[in-house]
Amino acid sequence: RVKRAAAFLGLALAAALASAARAQEAPPVSLSAELGFAGEVRSGHPMPLHLRLERRNTVLRPGDPEVRTGELELRVTGANGYVDVETVPGIALAPDASRRLDRIVPYGASVRVAFRAGGRELAFVEATPNSSVVDRDRLAVTLSGRSAWLGFLQDTTLGKTAPEDADGSVVALATLQKGRLHVAAAALDALPAHPAGWGGVDLVLIGDLGDARPAGARAEALMGWLRA
């Protein structure tokens, strides 16, 4: 009996060690997704999708690949049940590196994104909008290093002039149709990279950005929307 118990414990320990070794084969990979602007989208308009893939706190063992290369699968299920699948191959992640991707998806769609490498799914995320801004309401996106001062605008009744803020500036909303104003704070590095991503936005409120500025395709998309 003692020998049999010892053998059983040995097998259990070996299985546990093998399982731990398999868990350590792939470095930590995290995947995040955001639809719209802080989850706010305009009813009936295409939704901007921002993806961020990160490989963090990586400790390489002898024989581990320094660069983890895999593919990203983007599965978009429309409100009508139609499923569109896009595969992005050749996603290379060095230790403590990140990748960003931007897409435009139909309104009402649900999104599932997965990162696969070495025949295994290392990370996945599902995304749905937090809320939809209906047609009679308006969506304002704030670009500011300190967006708290814009909090008083949330749920403002349109058709009136907003009160003065602490800095003495006034935001005039009298030209907009009556309804409610929804305010969403947006990070500069998560802005839409295509003008279509701005299609459901009525106002862009720019506060104190300091030295930060939208760059590259994100800046071009914003300027393209402003010129349209």
Tab-separated table of C-alpha atoms in Angstrom:
chain	number	residue	atom	x	y	z
A	1	ARG	CA	0.000	0.000	0.000
A	2	VAL	CA	2.808	2.399	0.862
A	3	LYS	CA	4.506	1.777	-2.487
A	4	ARG	CA	1.208	2.222	-4.311
A	5	ALA	CA	0.536	5.533	-2.503
A	6	ALA	CA	4.058	6.746	-3.212
A	7	ALA	CA	3.656	5.880	-6.878
A	8	PHE	CA	0.331	7.742	-7.018
A	9	LEU	CA	1.852	10.826	-5.387
A	10	GLY	CA	4.760	10.671	-7.810
A	11	LEU	CA	2.413	10.604	-10.796
A	12	ALA	CA	0.362	13.486	-9.375
A	13	LEU	CA	3.499	15.563	-8.788
A	14	ALA	CA	4.755	14.845	-12.302
A	15	ALA	CA	1.402	15.895	-13.781
A	16	ALA	CA	1.409	19.095	-11.741
A	17	LEU	CA	4.937	19.931	-12.854
A	18	ALA	CA	4.063	19.248	-16.476
A	19	SER	CA	0.997	21.464	-16.205
A	20	ALA	CA	3.061	24.279	-14.660
A	21	ALA	CA	5.654	23.934	-17.393
A	22	ARG	CA	2.973	24.213	-20.081
A	23	ALA	CA	1.555	27.306	-18.384
A	24	GLN	CA	4.999	28.924	-18.501
A	25	GLU	CA	5.621	28.159	-22.163
A	26	ALA	CA	3.737	31.255	-23.340
A	27	PRO	CA	4.666	34.655	-21.922
A	28	PRO	CA	1.862	36.787	-20.451
A	29	VAL	CA	-0.199	38.410	-23.196
A	30	SER	CA	-3.083	40.779	-22.564
A	31	LEU	CA	-5.665	41.954	-25.064
A	32	SER	CA	-8.087	44.862	-24.580
A	33	ALA	CA	-10.794	46.313	-26.813
A	34	GLU	CA	-12.869	49.486	-26.728
A	35	LEU	CA	-15.879	50.274	-28.882
A	36	GLY	CA	-16.821	53.899	-29.496
A	37	PHE	CA	-15.578	56.594	-27.135
A	38	ALA	CA	-15.322	55.266	-23.587
A	39	GLY	CA	-18.067	52.853	-24.628
A	40	GLU	CA	-20.396	55.544	-26.004
A	41	VAL	CA	-21.603	55.064	-29.583
A	42	ARG	CA	-24.124	56.812	-31.824
A	43	SER	CA	-27.232	54.832	-32.713
A	44	GLY	CA	-27.158	53.746	-36.362
A	45	HIS	CA	-23.562	54.846	-37.044
A	46	PRO	CA	-20.462	52.673	-37.601
A	47	MET	CA	-18.495	52.111	-34.404
A	48	PRO	CA	-14.745	52.701	-34.026
A	49	LEU	CA	-12.947	49.709	-32.475
A	50	HIS	CA	-9.567	50.154	-30.772
A	51	LEU	CA	-7.487	47.075	-29.910
A	52	ARG	CA	-4.386	46.905	-27.722
A	53	LEU	CA	-2.232	43.788	-27.439
A	54	GLU	CA	0.541	43.742	-24.812
A	55	ARG	CA	3.251	41.328	-23.713
A	56	ARG	CA	4.213	42.367	-20.199
A	57	ASN	CA	6.429	41.197	-17.337
A	58	THR	CA	8.145	38.723	-19.601
A	59	VAL	CA	10.849	36.522	-18.087
A	60	LEU	CA	12.575	34.525	-20.814
A	61	ARG	CA	13.936	31.083	-20.064
A	62	PRO	CA	16.698	29.382	-22.069
A	63	GLY	CA	15.232	28.374	-25.408
A	64	ASP	CA	12.229	30.718	-25.224
A	65	PRO	CA	11.661	32.861	-28.331
A	66	GLU	CA	12.466	36.500	-27.667
A	67	VAL	CA	9.763	37.568	-30.110
A	68	ARG	CA	6.384	35.868	-29.893
A	69	THR	CA	4.715	35.827	-33.319
A	70	GLY	CA	1.079	34.943	-33.794
A	71	GLU	CA	-2.130	36.003	-35.452
A	72	LEU	CA	-5.097	38.084	-34.424
A	73	GLU	CA	-8.601	36.859	-35.266
A	74	LEU	CA	-11.347	39.480	-35.325
A	75	ARG	CA	-14.866	37.997	-35.331
A	76	VAL	CA	-17.681	40.525	-35.806
A	77	THR	CA	-21.278	39.338	-35.436
A	78	GLY	CA	-23.773	41.807	-36.863
A	79	ALA	CA	-27.222	42.553	-35.498
A	80	ASN	CA	-28.634	40.406	-38.338
A	81	GLY	CA	-26.554	37.413	-37.245
A	82	TYR	CA	-24.050	37.664	-40.110
A	83	VAL	CA	-20.524	36.797	-38.976
A	84	ASP	CA	-17.461	38.403	-40.536
A	85	VAL	CA	-14.033	37.011	-39.657
A	86	GLU	CA	-10.750	38.820	-40.310
A	87	THR	CA	-7.343	37.287	-39.594
A	88	VAL	CA	-4.299	39.496	-39.153
A	89	PRO	CA	-1.146	37.329	-39.396
A	90	GLY	CA	2.413	38.157	-38.447
A	91	ILE	CA	1.717	39.937	-35.148
A	92	ALA	CA	5.159	40.032	-33.490
A	93	LEU	CA	5.507	40.895	-29.811
A	94	ALA	CA	8.882	41.434	-28.205
A	95	PRO	CA	9.153	41.411	-24.395
A	96	ASP	CA	7.275	44.356	-22.823
A	97	ALA	CA	6.024	45.465	-26.240
A	98	SER	CA	2.531	46.389	-27.402
A	99	ARG	CA	0.589	46.619	-30.652
A	100	ARG	CA	-2.463	48.710	-31.497
A	101	LEU	CA	-4.999	48.081	-34.226
A	102	ASP	CA	-8.062	50.072	-35.279
A	103	ARG	CA	-11.132	48.978	-37.176
A	104	ILE	CA	-14.617	50.278	-38.013
A	105	VAL	CA	-17.466	47.845	-37.294
A	106	PRO	CA	-21.218	48.081	-38.007
A	107	TYR	CA	-23.536	49.521	-35.389
A	108	GLY	CA	-25.092	46.878	-33.154
A	109	ALA	CA	-22.359	44.322	-33.776
A	110	SER	CA	-20.677	42.264	-31.079
A	111	VAL	CA	-16.943	41.673	-31.304
A	112	ARG	CA	-14.662	38.845	-30.223
A	113	VAL	CA	-10.915	39.160	-30.732
A	114	ALA	CA	-8.387	36.397	-30.076
A	115	PHE	CA	-4.584	36.197	-30.272
A	116	ARG	CA	-3.143	32.808	-31.208
A	117	ALA	CA	0.468	31.621	-31.297
A	118	GLY	CA	1.985	28.183	-31.498
A	119	GLY	CA	-1.401	26.600	-32.167
A	120	ARG	CA	-2.902	27.947	-28.923
A	121	GLU	CA	-5.185	30.827	-27.999
A	122	LEU	CA	-3.158	32.993	-25.621
A	123	ALA	CA	-5.632	35.828	-25.088
A	124	PHE	CA	-9.124	36.868	-26.090
A	125	VAL	CA	-11.535	39.719	-25.405
A	126	GLU	CA	-15.188	40.426	-26.179
A	127	ALA	CA	-16.537	43.933	-26.673
A	128	THR	CA	-19.959	45.537	-26.744
A	129	PRO	CA	-20.795	49.238	-26.376
A	130	ASN	CA	-21.743	50.507	-22.924
A	131	SER	CA	-24.597	52.635	-24.230
A	132	SER	CA	-26.037	54.114	-27.412
A	133	VAL	CA	-26.796	57.795	-27.956
A	134	VAL	CA	-30.216	58.023	-29.608
A	135	ASP	CA	-30.864	60.267	-32.591
A	136	ARG	CA	-32.439	63.154	-30.673
A	137	ASP	CA	-29.488	63.373	-28.291
A	138	ARG	CA	-25.956	64.557	-28.998
A	139	LEU	CA	-22.536	63.013	-28.373
A	140	ALA	CA	-19.593	65.184	-27.321
A	141	VAL	CA	-16.055	63.801	-27.151
A	142	THR	CA	-13.579	65.556	-24.875
A	143	LEU	CA	-9.857	65.691	-25.557
A	144	SER	CA	-8.238	67.001	-22.429
A	145	GLY	CA	-5.455	66.285	-20.029
A	146	ARG	CA	-7.926	67.079	-17.249
A	147	SER	CA	-11.429	66.177	-18.391
A	148	ALA	CA	-13.007	66.521	-14.938
A	149	TRP	CA	-13.859	70.181	-15.543
A	150	LEU	CA	-16.211	69.053	-18.348
A	151	GLY	CA	-18.275	66.931	-16.003
A	152	PHE	CA	-20.910	69.622	-15.602
A	153	LEU	CA	-21.822	69.136	-19.281
A	154	GLN	CA	-23.019	65.570	-18.780
A	155	ASP	CA	-26.787	65.344	-19.424
A	156	THR	CA	-27.020	69.075	-20.158
A	157	THR	CA	-30.364	69.982	-21.705
A	158	LEU	CA	-29.599	71.288	-25.158
A	159	GLY	CA	-31.083	74.461	-26.559
A	160	LYS	CA	-29.581	76.441	-23.670
A	161	THR	CA	-26.160	77.891	-22.936
A	162	ALA	CA	-24.016	75.855	-20.595
A	163	PRO	CA	-22.911	77.601	-17.362
A	164	GLU	CA	-19.458	79.067	-16.919
A	165	ASP	CA	-16.805	76.663	-15.774
A	166	ALA	CA	-14.170	77.355	-13.150
A	167	ASP	CA	-11.870	78.943	-15.736
A	168	GLY	CA	-14.517	81.392	-16.902
A	169	SER	CA	-14.963	79.824	-20.347
A	170	VAL	CA	-18.432	79.226	-21.753
A	171	VAL	CA	-19.484	76.385	-24.051
A	172	ALA	CA	-22.383	77.557	-26.238
A	173	LEU	CA	-24.789	74.757	-27.133
A	174	ALA	CA	-27.713	76.924	-28.269
A	175	THR	CA	-27.317	75.962	-31.922
A	176	LEU	CA	-27.971	72.271	-31.234
A	177	GLN	CA	-31.413	70.694	-31.302
A	178	LYS	CA	-33.116	69.993	-28.004
A	179	GLY	CA	-32.170	66.745	-26.314
A	180	ARG	CA	-29.495	65.476	-23.934
A	181	LEU	CA	-25.747	65.880	-24.268
A	182	HIS	CA	-23.648	62.758	-23.636
A	183	VAL	CA	-19.996	63.466	-22.809
A	184	ALA	CA	-17.290	60.839	-23.379
A	185	ALA	CA	-13.624	61.389	-22.515
A	186	ALA	CA	-11.261	59.937	-25.121
A	187	ALA	CA	-7.584	59.037	-24.797
A	188	LEU	CA	-5.459	60.558	-27.562
A	189	ASP	CA	-3.841	57.213	-28.364
A	190	ALA	CA	-7.247	55.519	-28.737
A	191	LEU	CA	-8.905	57.963	-31.134
A	192	PRO	CA	-10.314	56.599	-34.410
A	193	ALA	CA	-7.722	56.141	-37.148
A	194	HIS	CA	-10.349	56.650	-39.900
A	195	PRO	CA	-12.719	59.626	-40.388
A	196	ALA	CA	-15.713	57.230	-40.438
A	197	GLY	CA	-15.064	56.565	-36.759
A	198	TRP	CA	-16.074	60.150	-35.996
A	199	GLY	CA	-19.345	59.927	-37.926
A	200	GLY	CA	-21.585	59.743	-34.848
A	201	VAL	CA	-19.911	62.613	-32.976
A	202	ASP	CA	-21.541	66.054	-32.778
A	203	LEU	CA	-18.961	67.997	-30.757
A	204	VAL	CA	-15.255	67.722	-29.987
A	205	LEU	CA	-14.299	69.665	-26.869
A	206	ILE	CA	-10.567	70.292	-26.536
A	207	GLY	CA	-9.234	71.212	-23.125
A	208	ASP	CA	-5.702	71.559	-21.807
A	209	LEU	CA	-3.642	68.926	-23.646
A	210	GLY	CA	-0.274	70.165	-22.447
A	211	ASP	CA	2.355	68.909	-24.899
A	212	ALA	CA	0.217	65.947	-26.018
A	213	ARG	CA	-1.295	65.919	-29.505
A	214	PRO	CA	-3.082	63.366	-31.695
A	215	ALA	CA	-0.525	61.914	-34.123
A	216	GLY	CA	-0.339	60.024	-37.388
A	217	ALA	CA	-3.499	58.465	-38.749
A	218	ARG	CA	-5.474	59.561	-35.672
A	219	ALA	CA	-4.688	63.217	-36.288
A	220	GLU	CA	-5.476	62.844	-39.998
A	221	ALA	CA	-8.807	61.158	-39.222
A	222	LEU	CA	-9.831	63.941	-36.836
A	223	MET	CA	-8.858	66.635	-39.338
A	224	GLY	CA	-10.684	64.748	-42.111
A	225	TRP	CA	-13.857	64.710	-40.005
A	226	LEU	CA	-13.520	68.419	-39.178
A	227	ARG	CA	-13.125	69.276	-42.870
A	228	ALA	CA	-16.093	67.124	-43.967
